[in-house]
PDB file of C-alpha atoms in Angstrom:
ATOM      1  CA  LYS S   1     127.832  57.575  79.533  1.00 55.00           C
ATOM      2  CA  ILE S   2     128.044  57.511  75.663  1.00 58.00           C
ATOM      3  CA  ASP S   3     125.992  54.767  73.570  1.00 68.00           C
ATOM      4  CA  VAL S   4     128.881  54.190  71.267  1.00 72.00           C
ATOM      5  CA  GLY S   5     126.460  53.110  68.261  1.00 79.00           C
ATOM      6  CA  LYS S   6     124.280  56.104  68.592  1.00 83.00           C
ATOM      7  CA  ALA S   7     127.782  58.209  68.860  1.00 84.00           C
ATOM      8  CA  GLU S   8     129.255  56.850  65.992  1.00 88.00           C
ATOM      9  CA  LYS S   9     126.039  57.285  64.019  1.00 91.00           C
ATOM     10  CA  MET S  10     125.972  61.076  64.663  1.00 92.00           C
ATOM     11  CA  ALA S  11     129.566  61.308  64.202  1.00 91.00           C
ATOM     12  CA  SER S  12     129.283  59.757  60.543  1.00 92.00           C
ATOM     13  CA  TYR S  13     126.428  62.076  59.871  1.00 95.00           C
ATOM     14  CA  PHE S  14     127.716  64.978  60.620  1.00 95.00           C
ATOM     15  CA  ASN S  15     131.196  64.175  58.995  1.00 94.00           C
ATOM     16  CA  PHE S  16     129.135  63.146  55.644  1.00 93.00           C
ATOM     17  CA  SER S  17     127.310  66.462  55.848  1.00 94.00           C
ATOM     18  CA  SER S  18     130.531  68.414  55.473  1.00 93.00           C
ATOM     19  CA  TYR S  19     130.692  67.180  51.850  1.00 94.00           C
ATOM     20  CA  SER S  20     127.024  67.728  51.274  1.00 93.00           C
ATOM     21  CA  ILE S  21     126.785  71.358  53.154  1.00 95.00           C
ATOM     22  CA  MET S  22     129.935  72.570  51.222  1.00 94.00           C
ATOM     23  CA  ALA S  23     128.853  71.145  47.604  1.00 93.00           C
ATOM     24  CA  VAL S  24     125.456  72.626  47.994  1.00 94.00           C
ATOM     25  CA  THR S  25     126.680  76.074  49.232  1.00 93.00           C
ATOM     26  CA  ILE S  26     129.079  76.636  46.959  1.00 91.00           C
ATOM     27  CA  PHE S  27     126.398  75.483  43.886  1.00 91.00           C
ATOM     28  CA  ILE S  28     123.786  77.727  44.866  1.00 92.00           C
ATOM     29  CA  ILE S  29     125.540  80.774  46.142  1.00 91.00           C
ATOM     30  CA  CYS S  30     128.217  80.792  43.211  1.00 88.00           C
ATOM     31  CA  THR S  31     125.266  80.438  40.687  1.00 87.00           C
ATOM     32  CA  VAL S  32     123.152  83.047  41.992  1.00 86.00           C
ATOM     33  CA  LEU S  33     126.072  85.413  42.297  1.00 83.00           C
ATOM     34  CA  SER S  34     127.330  84.572  39.089  1.00 79.00           C
ATOM     35  CA  SER S  35     124.577  86.752  37.587  1.00 76.00           C
ATOM     36  CA  PHE S  36     125.902  89.706  39.437  1.00 71.00           C
ATOM     37  CA  ARG S  37     129.360  89.178  37.655  1.00 69.00           C
ATOM     38  CA  LYS S  38     128.102  89.507  34.068  1.00 70.00           C
ATOM     39  CA  GLU S  39     129.818  92.290  32.303  1.00 70.00           C
ATOM     40  CA  PRO S  40     126.676  94.673  31.784  1.00 74.00           C
ATOM     41  CA  VAL S  41     125.636  94.234  35.704  1.00 70.00           C
ATOM     42  CA  ASN S  42     128.902  94.438  37.276  1.00 67.00           C
ATOM     43  CA  LYS S  43     129.511  98.008  35.017  1.00 72.00           C
ATOM     44  CA  ARG S  44     126.119  99.065  36.587  1.00 73.00           C
ATOM     45  CA  ILE S  45     127.264  98.322  40.120  1.00 70.00           C
ATOM     46  CA  ILE S  46     130.561  99.849  39.658  1.00 69.00           C
ATOM     47  CA  ILE S  47     129.264 103.197  38.484  1.00 71.00           C
ATOM     48  CA  SER S  48     126.927 103.298  40.966  1.00 71.00           C
ATOM     49  CA  SER S  49     127.301 105.235  44.391  1.00 71.00           C
ATOM     50  CA  MET S  50     127.252 102.197  46.483  1.00 71.00           C
ATOM     51  CA  ASP S  51     130.742 101.291  47.778  1.00 70.00           C
ATOM     52  CA  TYR S  52     132.131  97.944  46.981  1.00 67.00           C
ATOM     53  CA  LYS S  53     132.150  96.804  50.873  1.00 71.00           C
ATOM     54  CA  LYS S  54     128.526  97.519  51.510  1.00 78.00           C
ATOM     55  CA  HIS S  55     128.011  95.489  48.315  1.00 75.00           C
ATOM     56  CA  ASN S  56     129.505  92.440  49.305  1.00 72.00           C
ATOM     57  CA  PHE S  57     127.932  93.006  52.599  1.00 80.00           C
ATOM     58  CA  LEU S  58     124.460  92.757  51.344  1.00 83.00           C
ATOM     59  CA  LEU S  59     125.454  89.799  49.329  1.00 79.00           C
ATOM     60  CA  LEU S  60     126.895  88.214  52.695  1.00 78.00           C
ATOM     61  CA  VAL S  61     123.881  89.004  54.793  1.00 88.00           C
ATOM     62  CA  SER S  62     121.331  87.610  51.835  1.00 90.00           C
ATOM     63  CA  SER S  63     123.902  84.354  51.524  1.00 90.00           C
ATOM     64  CA  PHE S  64     123.867  83.700  55.234  1.00 92.00           C
ATOM     65  CA  ILE S  65     120.369  83.589  55.441  1.00 95.00           C
ATOM     66  CA  PHE S  66     120.346  80.899  52.357  1.00 95.00           C
ATOM     67  CA  CYS S  67     123.194  78.812  54.607  1.00 95.00           C
ATOM     68  CA  VAL S  68     121.040  79.058  57.787  1.00 96.00           C
ATOM     69  CA  ILE S  69     118.174  77.430  56.020  1.00 96.00           C
ATOM     70  CA  VAL S  70     120.562  74.753  54.724  1.00 96.00           C
ATOM     71  CA  TRP S  71     122.142  74.205  58.221  1.00 96.00           C
ATOM     72  CA  GLY S  72     118.673  74.107  59.865  1.00 96.00           C
ATOM     73  CA  ALA S  73     117.648  71.504  57.262  1.00 96.00           C
ATOM     74  CA  TYR S  74     120.117  69.292  58.144  1.00 95.00           C
ATOM     75  CA  VAL S  75     119.537  69.720  61.803  1.00 95.00           C
ATOM     76  CA  VAL S  76     115.896  68.363  61.354  1.00 96.00           C
ATOM     77  CA  LEU S  77     117.144  65.797  59.233  1.00 95.00           C
ATOM     78  CA  ALA S  78     119.377  64.726  61.896  1.00 94.00           C
ATOM     79  CA  MET S  79     116.601  65.053  64.092  1.00 94.00           C
ATOM     80  CA  VAL S  80     114.294  63.005  61.799  1.00 94.00           C
ATOM     81  CA  LEU S  81     117.278  60.040  61.158  1.00 92.00           C
ATOM     82  CA  LEU S  82     119.205  59.778  64.655  1.00 91.00           C
ATOM     83  CA  GLY S  83     116.320  61.011  67.335  1.00 89.00           C
ATOM     84  CA  ASP S  84     116.494  62.520  70.783  1.00 87.00           C
ATOM     85  CA  ILE S  85     120.519  62.053  70.806  1.00 88.00           C
ATOM     86  CA  VAL S  86     120.704  65.356  68.531  1.00 90.00           C
ATOM     87  CA  LEU S  87     119.551  67.117  71.366  1.00 90.00           C
ATOM     88  CA  SER S  88     121.591  65.848  73.807  1.00 89.00           C
ATOM     89  CA  THR S  89     124.742  68.053  75.217  1.00 89.00           C
ATOM     90  CA  ASN S  90     127.026  66.366  72.539  1.00 90.00           C
ATOM     91  CA  GLY S  91     124.363  66.909  70.143  1.00 91.00           C
ATOM     92  CA  ILE S  92     124.181  70.626  70.527  1.00 94.00           C
ATOM     93  CA  LEU S  93     127.901  70.701  70.304  1.00 94.00           C
ATOM     94  CA  TYR S  94     127.932  68.925  67.081  1.00 95.00           C
ATOM     95  CA  ILE S  95     125.117  71.383  65.669  1.00 96.00           C
ATOM     96  CA  ILE S  96     127.088  74.523  66.847  1.00 96.00           C
ATOM     97  CA  ASN S  97     130.438  73.119  64.914  1.00 96.00           C
ATOM     98  CA  THR S  98     128.321  72.251  61.826  1.00 97.00           C
ATOM     99  CA  PHE S  99     126.895  76.232  62.168  1.00 97.00           C
ATOM    100  CA  VAL S 100     130.555  77.413  62.308  1.00 97.00           C
ATOM    101  CA  PHE S 101     131.659  75.025  59.188  1.00 97.00           C
ATOM    102  CA  THR S 102     128.727  76.317  57.470  1.00 96.00           C
ATOM    103  CA  ILE S 103     129.575  79.872  57.940  1.00 95.00           C
ATOM    104  CA  CYS S 104     133.120  78.928  56.783  1.00 95.00           C
ATOM    105  CA  CYS S 105     131.349  77.406  53.774  1.00 94.00           C
ATOM    106  CA  LEU S 106     129.694  80.420  53.010  1.00 93.00           C
ATOM    107  CA  SER S 107     132.804  82.807  53.013  1.00 91.00           C
ATOM    108  CA  ILE S 108     134.261  80.317  50.629  1.00 92.00           C
ATOM    109  CA  SER S 109     131.412  80.278  48.520  1.00 91.00           C
ATOM    110  CA  LEU S 110     131.408  84.317  48.095  1.00 86.00           C
ATOM    111  CA  CYS S 111     135.005  84.218  47.352  1.00 88.00           C
ATOM    112  CA  ILE S 112     134.946  81.611  44.822  1.00 88.00           C
ATOM    113  CA  SER S 113     131.675  83.637  43.437  1.00 84.00           C
ATOM    114  CA  THR S 114     133.781  86.582  42.840  1.00 81.00           C
ATOM    115  CA  VAL S 115     136.885  84.812  40.885  1.00 83.00           C
ATOM    116  CA  VAL S 116     134.681  82.518  38.890  1.00 80.00           C
ATOM    117  CA  LYS S 117     132.575  84.066  36.065  1.00 72.00           C
ATOM    118  CA  SER S 118     131.134  81.073  34.444  1.00 75.00           C
ATOM    119  CA  LYS S 119     128.345  78.983  35.917  1.00 73.00           C
ATOM    120  CA  ASN S 120     130.066  75.972  33.694  1.00 77.00           C
ATOM    121  CA  ALA S 121     133.284  76.197  35.944  1.00 82.00           C
ATOM    122  CA  ILE S 122     131.163  75.767  39.138  1.00 83.00           C
ATOM    123  CA  ASN S 123     130.547  72.138  38.754  1.00 82.00           C
ATOM    124  CA  GLY S 124     134.079  71.751  38.271  1.00 84.00           C
ATOM    125  CA  ILE S 125     135.146  73.560  41.558  1.00 84.00           C
ATOM    126  CA  ILE S 126     132.748  71.609  43.801  1.00 83.00           C
ATOM    127  CA  ASN S 127     134.373  68.432  42.396  1.00 81.00           C
ATOM    128  CA  VAL S 128     137.872  69.704  43.130  1.00 85.00           C
ATOM    129  CA  PHE S 129     137.199  71.427  46.210  1.00 86.00           C
ATOM    130  CA  ALA S 130     134.117  69.772  48.059  1.00 89.00           C
ATOM    131  CA  LEU S 131     134.600  66.242  46.702  1.00 89.00           C
ATOM    132  CA  GLY S 132     138.576  66.683  47.303  1.00 89.00           C
ATOM    133  CA  SER S 133     137.895  67.863  51.092  1.00 90.00           C
ATOM    134  CA  ALA S 134     135.699  65.117  51.596  1.00 90.00           C
ATOM    135  CA  PHE S 135     138.179  62.490  50.526  1.00 90.00           C
ATOM    136  CA  LEU S 136     141.259  64.148  52.208  1.00 91.00           C
ATOM    137  CA  CYS S 137     139.678  64.869  55.496  1.00 92.00           C
ATOM    138  CA  GLY S 138     137.713  62.174  56.610  1.00 89.00           C
ATOM    139  CA  ALA S 139     134.029  62.642  55.437  1.00 90.00           C
ATOM    140  CA  PHE S 140     134.026  59.613  53.280  1.00 89.00           C
ATOM    141  CA  ILE S 141     136.753  57.401  54.738  1.00 86.00           C
ATOM    142  CA  PRO S 142     137.757  57.664  58.637  1.00 87.00           C
ATOM    143  CA  THR S 143     140.711  59.687  59.151  1.00 87.00           C
ATOM    144  CA  TYR S 144     142.324  56.573  61.016  1.00 86.00           C
ATOM    145  CA  MET S 145     142.459  55.103  57.750  1.00 89.00           C
ATOM    146  CA  LEU S 146     143.990  57.667  55.963  1.00 89.00           C
ATOM    147  CA  PRO S 147     148.055  57.943  55.755  1.00 90.00           C
ATOM    148  CA  SER S 148     149.713  60.685  57.890  1.00 89.00           C
ATOM    149  CA  SER S 149     150.907  62.193  54.556  1.00 90.00           C
ATOM    150  CA  VAL S 150     147.446  62.673  53.337  1.00 91.00           C
ATOM    151  CA  LEU S 151     146.374  64.589  56.789  1.00 90.00           C
ATOM    152  CA  LYS S 152     149.159  66.874  56.899  1.00 91.00           C
ATOM    153  CA  VAL S 153     147.470  67.886  53.507  1.00 91.00           C
ATOM    154  CA  ALA S 154     144.531  68.197  55.025  1.00 92.00           C
ATOM    155  CA  HIS S 155     145.523  70.415  57.489  1.00 93.00           C
ATOM    156  CA  VAL S 156     145.031  73.566  55.040  1.00 93.00           C
ATOM    157  CA  LEU S 157     141.498  72.690  54.313  1.00 94.00           C
ATOM    158  CA  PRO S 158     138.453  73.821  56.775  1.00 95.00           C
ATOM    159  CA  ALA S 159     136.881  70.721  56.325  1.00 95.00           C
ATOM    160  CA  TYR S 160     139.657  68.890  58.286  1.00 95.00           C
ATOM    161  CA  TRP S 161     139.302  71.044  61.295  1.00 95.00           C
ATOM    162  CA  TYR S 162     135.484  70.541  61.454  1.00 96.00           C
ATOM    163  CA  ILE S 163     135.806  66.442  61.105  1.00 95.00           C
ATOM    164  CA  ASN S 164     138.127  66.567  63.837  1.00 94.00           C
ATOM    165  CA  SER S 165     136.143  68.018  66.218  1.00 95.00           C
ATOM    166  CA  ASN S 166     133.426  65.685  65.063  1.00 94.00           C
ATOM    167  CA  ASN S 167     135.630  62.742  66.183  1.00 92.00           C
ATOM    168  CA  ARG S 168     136.244  64.256  69.212  1.00 91.00           C
ATOM    169  CA  LEU S 169     133.212  64.729  70.210  1.00 91.00           C
ATOM    170  CA  LYS S 170     132.306  61.134  69.485  1.00 88.00           C
ATOM    171  CA  THR S 171     133.900  60.263  72.622  1.00 85.00           C
ATOM    172  CA  LEU S 172     133.758  63.252  74.743  1.00 84.00           C
ATOM    173  CA  GLU S 173     132.048  61.859  78.165  1.00 80.00           C
ATOM    174  CA  GLN S 174     132.430  64.902  80.462  1.00 80.00           C
ATOM    175  CA  ILE S 175     131.934  68.758  79.582  1.00 81.00           C
ATOM    176  CA  SER S 176     134.948  70.519  80.953  1.00 82.00           C
ATOM    177  CA  TYR S 177     137.332  73.241  79.735  1.00 83.00           C
ATOM    178  CA  GLU S 178     140.293  70.921  79.206  1.00 86.00           C
ATOM    179  CA  LYS S 179     138.099  68.390  77.112  1.00 86.00           C
ATOM    180  CA  LEU S 180     136.983  71.068  75.086  1.00 91.00           C
ATOM    181  CA  GLN S 181     139.865  72.871  74.422  1.00 93.00           C
ATOM    182  CA  PRO S 182     141.130  70.737  71.365  1.00 93.00           C
ATOM    183  CA  ILE S 183     137.575  71.677  69.794  1.00 94.00           C
ATOM    184  CA  LEU S 184     137.579  75.143  70.821  1.00 95.00           C
ATOM    185  CA  ILE S 185     141.052  75.315  68.772  1.00 96.00           C
ATOM    186  CA  ASN S 186     139.034  73.905  65.842  1.00 95.00           C
ATOM    187  CA  THR S 187     136.720  76.434  66.078  1.00 96.00           C
ATOM    188  CA  VAL S 188     138.892  79.158  66.298  1.00 96.00           C
ATOM    189  CA  VAL S 189     140.903  77.922  63.351  1.00 96.00           C
ATOM    190  CA  LEU S 190     137.366  77.510  61.259  1.00 96.00           C
ATOM    191  CA  LEU S 191     136.508  81.436  62.253  1.00 96.00           C
ATOM    192  CA  GLY S 192     140.149  82.279  61.017  1.00 96.00           C
ATOM    193  CA  PHE S 193     139.271  80.447  57.528  1.00 96.00           C
ATOM    194  CA  THR S 194     136.166  82.477  57.520  1.00 94.00           C
ATOM    195  CA  VAL S 195     137.882  85.967  58.297  1.00 94.00           C
ATOM    196  CA  LEU S 196     140.530  85.064  55.692  1.00 94.00           C
ATOM    197  CA  PHE S 197     138.357  84.310  52.652  1.00 92.00           C
ATOM    198  CA  ILE S 198     135.893  86.945  53.302  1.00 88.00           C
ATOM    199  CA  ILE S 199     139.252  89.557  53.143  1.00 90.00           C
ATOM    200  CA  LEU S 200     140.041  87.810  49.745  1.00 90.00           C
ATOM    201  CA  ASN S 201     137.077  88.481  48.477  1.00 84.00           C
ATOM    202  CA  ASN S 202     136.868  92.202  49.291  1.00 82.00           C
ATOM    203  CA  ILE S 203     140.485  92.375  48.342  1.00 86.00           C
ATOM    204  CA  ILE S 204     139.477  90.869  44.750  1.00 82.00           C
ATOM    205  CA  SER S 205     135.978  92.674  44.342  1.00 75.00           C
ATOM    206  CA  LYS S 206     138.199  96.122  44.936  1.00 76.00           C
ATOM    207  CA  LYS S 207     140.579  95.043  41.932  1.00 76.00           C
ATOM    208  CA  LYS S 208     137.996  94.095  40.087  1.00 67.00           C
ATOM    209  CA  GLN S 209     136.101  97.076  40.172  1.00 62.00           C
ATOM    210  CA  LYS S 210     138.632  98.451  37.492  1.00 57.00           C
ATOM    211  CA  ILE S 211     136.639  98.252  33.941  1.00 45.00           C
ATOM    212  CA  GLY S 212     139.217  97.585  31.218  1.00 44.00           C
TER     213      GLY S 212
END
């Protein structure tokens, strides 16, 4: 049986983390990778023998390590704030869901870093993308309080599917395929967003290889 109070706290914690994880990931990765987008550095990369796909792959791996550290920090903080419930079956599912969302944020960050050259523009993007997602998808305001029109718009944002899974986990009493199916669908959608942004990043990187 579910401890309603603890379940509500855990759902609120992980829902709010969608904003902080996305904001931290976008800010750090974009700030660091913007150094690679500077014209002198970018020209050296372009004329080198390294293929742009390999270059993007190396950036992806190093950024992935950073994202794992961020994800691990939020899991540890959850254990400190919420206690043993984080290690329950539902808690483990929250952790897995958060990991998938963090990877999705990674792909978004890489794509943004390819498009945006200015470090000053990063803060604006965080306000628009991360903060906007938090308000529209239910990180700050519970989804049952949001108008249906807002939720329809939120469907195009990865945070919606992440938070939808968290809200379903909050009331999950039995682990079965039938109960987990909506959560699995949300996970597949998040992975789809991840693949989409990785493909977009490769396409944009290839086009930017042309030196004007």
